């Protein structure tokens, strides 16, 4: 994208019918570190890559609990993300207070999208520079939505945003059909696999990622580092033990291994076709 | 000069009464509403009277109305305030439907919304002069609750307003049990309404019984209860009375 004379403010259209400021805001999302989300019928898992600026500093918080039944992962300007999380928490709490009932996630997402749209139509505002993966429950089950700075929102079975998210998306595209009916633990494992894709060769360990789960009967919570590390170890140990003849599954894009690695636990009966690597 | 001296104590925070635009007393009122949970949902009964003080002025007032797909609202107290509440709820349900997203407000949500409305009005010293009964079924779960004009709210297996609390609830406490059949529920409600008819002077013998289940709401056409006046205590009621008249 190059600078042009139509990109100075958000209220100027280009002759091609584009709002460049909004598109630049979506660029900001692409520069942020990756966040992924995937859902089954009853659970939604959010994961994100958490890199600290230096060894001395702490990680950026990118996953926020909005209510017991809703959580959000952000990519882009985390300050904007924090502010929007506060808005979402407020909306949920007000609804709960008035109706003693949880705010359906679909409605929260629309309110969020309308809020983002306002910023694309006021000359004294700028669009929010953050993409949000909203995971939540409502009457019809578990949902995953993506809200973008343009004010659009989409519902997804699985999605990834941020830098190097294409690798995760490719992995998810291959596997998403199995997500609907899978178990909660397998869903978390798939999330970790997808995060690994975005790391592109770096070792996956719990210190670089954060995982959160919400589901029917399970309030939204961030998994603690110990649990995450255990799950990572579990499927990596199986990967080492079983040789190339084992059931092929998962893990494309890892340059080191040319052989397909099996997935622990769920391997029995999954029967996924061998990858072309 | 003001001949109708309305006295307020010196330390009153209520402001001058002359510029008051708030509810002070009710004018056209409905009497008790009684409701109970039964096997398939909620049964609610209310008579059709609207009293103007001690005059039984209006005799075809419907004091129970359906709200959305899942709820039933019955009200006693000021009828015009009940109509106002119906307007608020109409708007609430309209916006809920406009989302068009498969989610809908159930009886619990409507009950809590009404609690907020009643309590906030009470805090402004401008109450909606009603006692409300809200019942409904959603996803197999039965719900029955009540809100008063000062915002007191609770849920129970059987509720009543006004005189119903004193005359009907004791009967219900004795005779209500889980999984009443429809016929038994109606019989129990009629028993309560009959006592109210004998003993509440603002009750009239023209009532409706409404039922709400998972399938929906039906309200019976108005009908009357059979009454018996040949009790010996009613004959020559003043026989043993003491007094100069």
Coordinates of C-alpha atoms in Angstrom, one line a residue:
Chain A
X1 CA 0.0 0.0 0.0
X2 CA 1.4 3.3 -1.0
X3 CA 0.7 6.8 0.2
X4 CA -1.9 8.7 -1.8
X5 CA -3.9 11.9 -1.7
X6 CA -7.0 10.2 -0.3
X7 CA -5.6 8.7 2.8
X8 CA -5.3 11.8 5.1
X9 CA -8.5 11.3 7.0
X10 CA -11.1 8.6 7.5
X11 CA -13.9 10.7 6.1
X12 CA -12.4 10.8 2.6
X13 CA -13.3 8.3 0.0
X14 CA -10.9 7.3 -2.7
X15 CA -12.2 7.3 -6.3
X16 CA -12.2 3.5 -6.2
X17 CA -14.6 3.6 -3.2
X18 CA -12.0 2.8 -0.5
X19 CA -11.4 4.3 2.9
X20 CA -7.7 4.1 3.2
X21 CA -7.5 5.1 6.9
X22 CA -9.7 2.1 7.7
X23 CA -7.5 -0.2 5.6
X24 CA -4.4 1.2 7.3
X25 CA -6.0 0.3 10.6
X26 CA -6.4 -3.3 9.4
X27 CA -2.7 -3.2 8.6
X28 CA -2.0 -2.5 12.2
X29 CA -3.8 -5.7 13.1
X30 CA -1.6 -7.7 10.7
X31 CA 1.5 -6.3 12.4
X32 CA 0.4 -7.4 15.9
X33 CA 1.5 -10.8 17.2
X34 CA -0.7 -13.7 16.3
X35 CA -3.9 -14.7 18.0
X36 CA -6.0 -17.8 17.0
X37 CA -9.4 -19.1 17.9
X38 CA -11.3 -22.3 17.3
X39 CA -14.6 -23.7 18.4
X40 CA -16.5 -26.9 18.7
X41 CA -20.2 -27.2 19.4
X42 CA -19.7 -26.7 23.1
X43 CA -16.3 -25.1 23.6
X44 CA -14.2 -22.2 22.2
X45 CA -10.4 -22.0 22.6
X46 CA -8.4 -18.8 22.2
X47 CA -4.7 -18.8 22.0
X48 CA -2.0 -16.2 21.3
X49 CA 1.7 -15.7 21.0
X50 CA 3.1 -13.7 23.8
X51 CA 6.5 -12.3 23.1
X52 CA 8.1 -10.0 25.7
X53 CA 10.0 -7.0 24.4
X54 CA 13.1 -7.9 26.3
X55 CA 14.1 -10.4 28.8
X56 CA 13.6 -7.8 31.5
X57 CA 9.9 -7.0 30.7
X58 CA 6.7 -9.0 31.2
X59 CA 4.4 -10.2 28.5
X60 CA 1.7 -8.1 26.9
X61 CA -1.7 -9.2 28.1
X62 CA -3.6 -10.1 24.9
X63 CA -6.4 -12.3 26.2
X64 CA -9.1 -10.7 28.4
X65 CA -12.0 -12.2 30.3
X66 CA -15.1 -10.2 29.5
X67 CA -17.6 -12.3 31.5
X68 CA -17.9 -15.8 32.7
X69 CA -19.2 -16.8 29.3
X70 CA -17.2 -14.5 27.0
X71 CA -13.5 -13.8 26.4
X72 CA -11.5 -12.0 23.8
X73 CA -8.1 -12.3 22.2
X74 CA -6.6 -9.2 20.5
X75 CA -4.0 -8.4 17.9
X76 CA -2.8 -5.0 17.0
X77 CA -2.7 -1.9 19.2
X78 CA -3.1 -3.5 22.6
X79 CA -4.1 -0.2 24.2
X80 CA -7.1 0.0 21.9
X81 CA -7.8 -3.6 22.7
X82 CA -7.8 -2.9 26.4
X83 CA -10.2 0.0 26.1
X84 CA -12.6 -2.1 24.0
X85 CA -12.4 -4.9 26.5
X86 CA -13.4 -2.5 29.2
X87 CA -16.4 -1.5 27.1
X88 CA -17.3 -5.1 26.6
X89 CA -17.1 -5.9 30.3
X90 CA -19.3 -2.9 31.0
X91 CA -21.9 -4.0 28.5
X92 CA -22.0 -7.5 30.0
X93 CA -22.2 -6.3 33.5
X94 CA -25.0 -3.9 32.8
X95 CA -27.0 -6.6 31.0
X96 CA -26.4 -9.0 33.8
X97 CA -27.6 -6.5 36.3
X98 CA -30.8 -5.6 34.5
X99 CA -31.7 -9.1 33.3
X100 CA -29.8 -11.4 35.7
X101 CA -28.9 -13.3 32.6
X102 CA -25.7 -13.4 30.5
X103 CA -25.5 -11.2 27.5
X104 CA -25.6 -13.3 24.4
X105 CA -22.2 -13.0 22.7
X106 CA -23.8 -12.4 19.3
X107 CA -25.4 -9.2 20.6
X108 CA -22.2 -8.0 22.2
X109 CA -20.3 -8.5 19.0
X110 CA -22.8 -6.4 17.0
X111 CA -22.6 -3.6 19.6
X112 CA -18.8 -3.7 19.3
X113 CA -19.0 -3.6 15.5
X114 CA -21.3 -0.6 15.7
X115 CA -18.9 1.1 18.0
X116 CA -16.1 0.5 15.6
X117 CA -18.2 1.8 12.7
X118 CA -18.7 5.1 14.4
X119 CA -15.0 5.7 14.2
X120 CA -15.0 5.2 10.5
X121 CA -17.5 8.0 10.0
X122 CA -16.3 10.9 12.2
X123 CA -13.7 13.3 11.1
X124 CA -12.4 13.8 14.6
X125 CA -11.9 10.1 15.4
X126 CA -9.7 7.3 14.1
X127 CA -10.5 3.7 13.7
X128 CA -9.5 1.3 16.5
X129 CA -6.3 -0.4 15.5
X130 CA -7.1 -3.8 16.9
X131 CA -8.7 -7.0 15.7
X132 CA -10.7 -9.0 18.3
X133 CA -11.4 -12.6 18.4
X134 CA -14.5 -12.9 20.6
X135 CA -15.3 -16.3 22.1
X136 CA -18.5 -16.8 23.9
X137 CA -21.7 -18.8 24.5
X138 CA -25.3 -18.0 24.0
X139 CA -28.6 -19.9 23.7
X140 CA -27.5 -21.6 20.5
X141 CA -24.1 -22.8 21.7
X142 CA -20.5 -21.8 21.4
X143 CA -19.5 -19.0 19.0
X144 CA -16.3 -17.5 17.7
X145 CA -16.4 -14.0 16.0
X146 CA -13.8 -11.8 14.5
X147 CA -14.3 -8.0 14.9
X148 CA -12.2 -5.9 12.7
X149 CA -11.5 -2.1 12.7
X150 CA -13.7 -1.5 9.7
X151 CA -16.8 -2.3 11.9
X152 CA -17.4 -5.7 10.2
X153 CA -17.7 -8.8 12.1
X154 CA -17.8 -12.4 11.0
X155 CA -18.5 -15.7 12.6
X156 CA -15.9 -18.4 12.3
X157 CA -15.3 -22.1 13.0
X158 CA -11.7 -21.2 13.4
X159 CA -9.5 -18.2 12.6
X160 CA -6.2 -16.6 13.1
X161 CA -5.1 -12.9 13.0
X162 CA -1.8 -11.0 13.4
X163 CA 1.6 -11.6 12.0
X164 CA 2.4 -15.0 10.4
X165 CA -1.3 -16.0 11.0
X166 CA -1.5 -17.4 7.4
X167 CA 0.5 -20.4 8.6
X168 CA -2.0 -21.0 11.4
X169 CA -4.9 -20.5 9.0
X170 CA -3.6 -23.1 6.6
X171 CA -3.4 -25.6 9.4
X172 CA -6.8 -24.7 10.6
X173 CA -8.3 -24.9 7.2
X174 CA -7.1 -28.5 6.9
X175 CA -8.5 -29.5 10.2
X176 CA -11.5 -27.4 10.9
X177 CA -14.1 -30.0 9.8
X178 CA -13.2 -32.1 12.8
X179 CA -13.5 -29.3 15.3
X180 CA -17.3 -29.3 15.6
X181 CA -17.6 -32.6 17.4
X182 CA -14.2 -32.9 19.0
X183 CA -13.5 -33.0 22.7
X184 CA -12.4 -29.9 24.7
X185 CA -8.9 -31.3 25.2
X186 CA -8.4 -32.0 21.5
X187 CA -9.5 -28.5 20.8
X188 CA -6.9 -27.1 23.1
X189 CA -4.3 -29.3 21.4
X190 CA -5.3 -28.1 18.0
X191 CA -5.0 -24.5 19.3
X192 CA -1.4 -25.2 20.4
X193 CA -0.6 -26.8 17.1
X194 CA -1.9 -23.7 15.3
X195 CA 0.2 -21.5 17.5
X196 CA 3.2 -23.6 16.7
X197 CA 2.6 -22.9 13.0
X198 CA 2.9 -19.2 13.6
X199 CA 6.2 -19.6 15.5
X200 CA 7.8 -21.0 12.3
X201 CA 10.5 -23.2 13.7
X202 CA 10.8 -21.8 17.2
X203 CA 10.1 -24.3 19.9
X204 CA 6.7 -24.1 21.3
X205 CA 6.8 -23.7 25.1
X206 CA 4.2 -22.3 27.5
X207 CA 6.3 -19.2 28.1
X208 CA 5.6 -17.9 24.6
X209 CA 1.9 -18.6 24.4
X210 CA -1.3 -18.1 26.3
X211 CA -4.3 -20.3 26.0
X212 CA -7.8 -19.7 27.3
X213 CA -11.0 -21.8 27.2
X214 CA -14.7 -21.2 27.5
X215 CA -17.5 -23.8 27.2
X216 CA -20.8 -25.1 28.3
X217 CA -20.4 -25.6 32.0
X218 CA -16.9 -24.1 31.9
X219 CA -16.5 -20.4 32.6
X220 CA -13.9 -18.5 30.6
X221 CA -10.5 -18.8 32.1
X222 CA -6.9 -18.6 31.0
X223 CA -5.1 -22.0 31.4
X224 CA -2.1 -21.7 33.7
X225 CA 1.4 -22.2 32.3
X226 CA 1.9 -25.5 34.0
X227 CA -1.1 -27.1 32.3
X228 CA -0.2 -25.7 29.0
X229 CA 3.4 -27.0 29.2
X230 CA 2.1 -30.4 30.2
X231 CA -0.1 -30.5 27.1
X232 CA 2.7 -29.4 24.9
X233 CA 5.0 -32.0 26.3
X234 CA 2.4 -34.7 26.0
X235 CA 1.9 -34.4 22.2
X236 CA 5.6 -33.8 21.6
X237 CA 6.7 -36.9 23.5
X238 CA 4.4 -39.1 21.5
X239 CA 5.8 -37.4 18.4
X240 CA 9.3 -38.6 19.4
X241 CA 8.2 -42.1 20.3
X242 CA 6.3 -43.0 17.2
X243 CA 8.1 -43.4 14.0
X244 CA 7.2 -42.5 10.4
X245 CA 4.9 -45.5 10.1
X246 CA 2.6 -44.2 12.7
X247 CA -0.7 -42.6 11.9
X248 CA 0.0 -39.4 10.1
X249 CA -1.5 -36.2 11.4
X250 CA -0.9 -32.6 11.8
X251 CA 2.1 -30.4 11.8
X252 CA 3.0 -29.1 8.4
X253 CA 5.4 -26.2 8.1
X254 CA 7.9 -27.4 10.5
X255 CA 11.1 -27.4 8.5
X256 CA 13.0 -29.8 10.7
X257 CA 10.9 -32.9 10.2
X258 CA 10.0 -34.4 6.9
X259 CA 7.9 -37.1 8.4
X260 CA 4.3 -36.6 9.6
X261 CA 4.0 -36.7 13.4
X262 CA 1.1 -38.4 15.1
X263 CA -1.2 -36.6 17.5
X264 CA -1.4 -37.9 21.0
X265 CA -4.6 -39.4 22.3
X266 CA -6.9 -38.6 19.5
X267 CA -4.7 -40.6 17.1
X268 CA -6.9 -43.7 17.3
X269 CA -9.4 -43.7 14.5
X270 CA -8.8 -40.2 13.2
X271 CA -7.5 -41.4 9.9
X272 CA -6.3 -38.1 8.3
X273 CA -4.7 -38.3 4.9
X274 CA -0.9 -38.0 4.8
X275 CA 0.4 -34.6 4.1
X276 CA 2.4 -33.5 1.1
X277 CA 5.4 -31.9 2.6
Chain B
X1 CA -55.7 31.4 50.5
X2 CA -55.2 27.7 50.5
X3 CA -58.2 26.1 52.3
X4 CA -57.1 22.5 51.7
X5 CA -54.0 22.7 53.9
X6 CA -51.8 19.8 52.9
X7 CA -49.4 19.5 55.8
X8 CA -45.8 18.5 55.3
X9 CA -43.5 18.4 58.3
X10 CA -40.8 21.1 58.4
X11 CA -37.9 18.8 57.6
X12 CA -39.5 17.3 54.5
X13 CA -37.4 16.6 51.5
X14 CA -40.3 16.0 49.2
X15 CA -40.6 19.5 47.8
X16 CA -43.7 21.6 47.4
X17 CA -46.7 19.3 46.6
X18 CA -48.3 21.8 44.2
X19 CA -45.8 21.1 41.5
X20 CA -46.0 17.4 41.9
X21 CA -46.4 15.3 38.8
X22 CA -46.0 12.0 40.6
X23 CA -48.3 9.2 41.6
X24 CA -49.7 9.8 45.1
X25 CA -52.7 7.5 45.2
X26 CA -54.2 5.0 42.8
X27 CA -57.5 5.7 41.2
X28 CA -58.8 2.7 39.1
X29 CA -57.5 -0.5 40.7
X30 CA -57.5 -4.2 40.2
X31 CA -57.5 -6.6 43.1
X32 CA -55.6 -9.9 43.7
X33 CA -53.8 -12.0 41.2
X34 CA -53.0 -15.6 42.2
X35 CA -50.6 -17.9 40.4
X36 CA -49.0 -21.3 40.8
X37 CA -46.5 -23.6 39.1
X38 CA -48.0 -26.9 37.8
X39 CA -46.7 -29.9 35.8
X40 CA -46.5 -28.2 32.4
X41 CA -46.0 -24.5 33.3
X42 CA -47.8 -21.7 35.2
X43 CA -51.4 -21.1 35.9
X44 CA -52.6 -17.7 36.8
X45 CA -56.0 -16.3 37.8
X46 CA -57.4 -12.8 38.2
X47 CA -60.8 -11.3 38.2
X48 CA -61.9 -8.7 35.6
X49 CA -62.8 -5.9 38.0
X50 CA -61.5 -2.3 38.0
X51 CA -62.7 -0.5 41.1
X52 CA -62.9 3.2 41.4
X53 CA -62.5 3.5 45.1
X54 CA -65.3 1.5 46.6
X55 CA -67.3 1.5 43.3
X56 CA -66.9 -1.6 41.2
X57 CA -66.8 0.5 38.1
X58 CA -65.3 -1.5 35.3
X59 CA -66.1 -5.2 34.9
X60 CA -64.2 -6.3 31.8
X61 CA -60.6 -5.4 32.6
X62 CA -58.1 -7.9 31.4
X63 CA -55.4 -7.9 34.1
X64 CA -53.3 -10.7 32.6
X65 CA -51.3 -10.3 29.4
X66 CA -48.8 -12.4 27.4
X67 CA -45.3 -10.9 27.1
X68 CA -43.2 -12.2 24.2
X69 CA -43.1 -15.9 23.6
X70 CA -42.4 -17.1 27.0
X71 CA -44.0 -15.0 29.7
X72 CA -47.3 -14.0 31.2
X73 CA -47.8 -10.8 33.3
X74 CA -50.6 -10.3 35.8
X75 CA -51.1 -7.1 37.7
X76 CA -53.1 -5.7 40.6
X77 CA -53.2 -2.0 41.6
X78 CA -53.5 1.0 39.3
X79 CA -54.8 -0.1 35.9
X80 CA -53.3 2.9 34.0
X81 CA -49.8 2.1 35.4
X82 CA -50.3 -1.5 34.3
X83 CA -51.0 -0.2 30.8
X84 CA -47.8 1.9 31.0
X85 CA -45.8 -1.2 32.0
X86 CA -47.3 -3.1 29.1
X87 CA -46.0 -0.3 26.8
X88 CA -42.5 -0.5 28.2
X89 CA -42.5 -4.3 27.8
X90 CA -43.9 -4.0 24.3
X91 CA -40.9 -1.9 23.4
X92 CA -38.5 -4.3 25.2
X93 CA -39.8 -7.3 23.4
X94 CA -39.8 -5.4 20.1
X95 CA -36.1 -4.6 20.4
X96 CA -35.4 -8.1 21.5
X97 CA -37.1 -9.5 18.4
X98 CA -35.4 -7.0 16.1
X99 CA -32.0 -8.6 17.0
X100 CA -33.4 -11.6 15.1
X101 CA -30.7 -13.8 16.3
X102 CA -32.2 -16.9 18.0
X103 CA -31.9 -15.4 21.5
X104 CA -35.0 -14.2 23.3
X105 CA -35.8 -12.7 26.7
X106 CA -37.3 -15.4 29.0
X107 CA -39.5 -14.9 32.1
X108 CA -36.4 -14.5 34.3
X109 CA -35.1 -11.7 32.3
X110 CA -38.4 -9.9 32.0
X111 CA -39.0 -10.3 35.8
X112 CA -35.6 -8.7 36.5
X113 CA -36.2 -5.9 34.1
X114 CA -39.5 -5.1 35.8
X115 CA -37.8 -5.2 39.2
X116 CA -35.3 -2.6 38.0
X117 CA -38.1 -0.4 36.6
X118 CA -40.3 -0.6 39.7
X119 CA -37.4 0.0 42.1
X120 CA -36.0 2.9 40.1
X121 CA -39.5 4.5 40.0
X122 CA -39.8 4.0 43.8
X123 CA -36.5 5.7 44.3
X124 CA -37.8 8.8 42.5
X125 CA -40.9 8.8 44.8
X126 CA -43.0 8.2 41.7
X127 CA -44.0 4.6 41.8
X128 CA -45.9 2.5 39.4
X129 CA -48.7 1.6 41.7
X130 CA -48.8 -2.1 40.9
X131 CA -48.1 -5.5 42.3
X132 CA -47.0 -7.7 39.4
X133 CA -46.9 -11.4 38.9
X134 CA -44.6 -12.7 36.2
X135 CA -44.7 -16.4 35.1
X136 CA -43.5 -18.4 32.2
X137 CA -41.7 -21.4 30.8
X138 CA -38.5 -21.4 28.8
X139 CA -36.5 -24.4 27.6
X140 CA -38.5 -26.6 30.1
X141 CA -37.7 -24.4 33.0
X142 CA -40.7 -23.0 34.8
X143 CA -40.4 -19.6 36.4
X144 CA -42.8 -17.7 38.7
X145 CA -42.0 -14.4 40.4
X146 CA -43.5 -11.3 41.8
X147 CA -42.5 -7.6 42.1
X148 CA -44.2 -5.0 44.2
X149 CA -44.5 -1.2 43.7
X150 CA -41.5 -0.7 46.0
X151 CA -39.4 -3.1 44.1
X152 CA -39.6 -6.1 46.5
X153 CA -39.1 -9.1 44.3
X154 CA -38.9 -12.9 44.7
X155 CA -39.7 -16.2 43.1
X156 CA -41.7 -19.0 44.5
X157 CA -43.8 -22.0 43.5
X158 CA -47.0 -20.0 44.2
X159 CA -47.5 -16.2 44.5
X160 CA -50.3 -13.8 45.0
X161 CA -50.8 -10.1 45.3
X162 CA -52.9 -8.0 47.7
X163 CA -55.6 -9.8 49.5
X164 CA -54.4 -13.0 47.8
X165 CA -51.4 -13.0 50.1
X166 CA -53.6 -13.2 53.1
X167 CA -56.4 -15.4 51.9
X168 CA -55.0 -17.5 49.0
X169 CA -51.4 -18.3 50.0
X170 CA -52.3 -20.1 53.2
X171 CA -54.5 -22.5 51.1
X172 CA -51.7 -22.9 48.6
X173 CA -49.1 -23.6 51.3
X174 CA -51.3 -26.5 52.5
X175 CA -52.4 -27.9 49.2
X176 CA -49.8 -27.0 46.6
X177 CA -47.4 -29.8 45.5
X178 CA -45.0 -30.4 42.7
X179 CA -46.4 -31.6 39.3
X180 CA -50.0 -30.7 39.8
X181 CA -52.1 -31.7 36.9
X182 CA -53.8 -29.0 34.9
X183 CA -57.2 -29.9 36.3
X184 CA -55.9 -30.0 39.9
X185 CA -54.2 -26.7 39.4
X186 CA -57.3 -25.0 38.1
X187 CA -59.4 -26.5 41.0
X188 CA -56.9 -25.2 43.5
X189 CA -56.9 -21.7 41.9
X190 CA -60.7 -21.7 41.8
X191 CA -60.7 -22.6 45.5
X192 CA -58.5 -19.6 46.2
X193 CA -60.5 -17.2 44.0
X194 CA -63.8 -18.4 45.6
X195 CA -62.5 -17.4 49.1
X196 CA -61.4 -14.1 47.7
X197 CA -64.8 -13.6 46.1
X198 CA -66.5 -14.2 49.5
X199 CA -64.1 -12.1 51.5
X200 CA -62.5 -9.3 49.3
X201 CA -65.0 -6.6 48.7
X202 CA -63.2 -5.4 45.6
X203 CA -63.5 -8.9 44.0
X204 CA -66.1 -9.6 41.3
X205 CA -67.5 -12.9 40.2
X206 CA -66.1 -12.8 36.7
X207 CA -62.6 -14.2 36.3
X208 CA -60.1 -15.6 33.8
X209 CA -57.5 -18.3 34.2
X210 CA -54.4 -18.1 32.1
X211 CA -52.1 -20.9 31.4
X212 CA -48.6 -20.7 30.0
X213 CA -46.5 -23.7 28.9
X214 CA -43.6 -24.3 26.6
X215 CA -46.1 -24.3 23.7
X216 CA -47.5 -20.9 24.5
X217 CA -50.1 -19.0 26.4
X218 CA -53.9 -19.4 26.5
X219 CA -56.4 -17.4 28.5
X220 CA -59.8 -18.7 29.3
X221 CA -62.9 -16.7 28.4
X222 CA -64.4 -14.9 31.4
X223 CA -66.6 -17.1 33.6
X224 CA -68.1 -17.1 37.1
X225 CA -67.6 -19.3 40.1
X226 CA -70.6 -21.0 41.8
X227 CA -71.1 -19.6 45.3
X228 CA -73.1 -20.8 48.2
X229 CA -74.8 -18.4 50.5
X230 CA -76.9 -20.7 52.6
X231 CA -74.3 -21.1 55.4
X232 CA -76.2 -20.7 58.7
X233 CA -73.8 -17.9 59.7
X234 CA -75.1 -15.9 56.8
X235 CA -78.7 -16.3 57.9
X236 CA -79.7 -13.6 60.3
X237 CA -76.1 -12.4 60.5
X238 CA -76.9 -9.8 63.2
X239 CA -78.6 -12.4 65.6
X240 CA -75.8 -12.5 68.2
X241 CA -74.6 -9.0 67.6
X242 CA -74.0 -6.6 70.4
X243 CA -74.9 -2.9 69.9
X244 CA -77.6 -0.3 70.1
X245 CA -78.5 -0.6 66.5

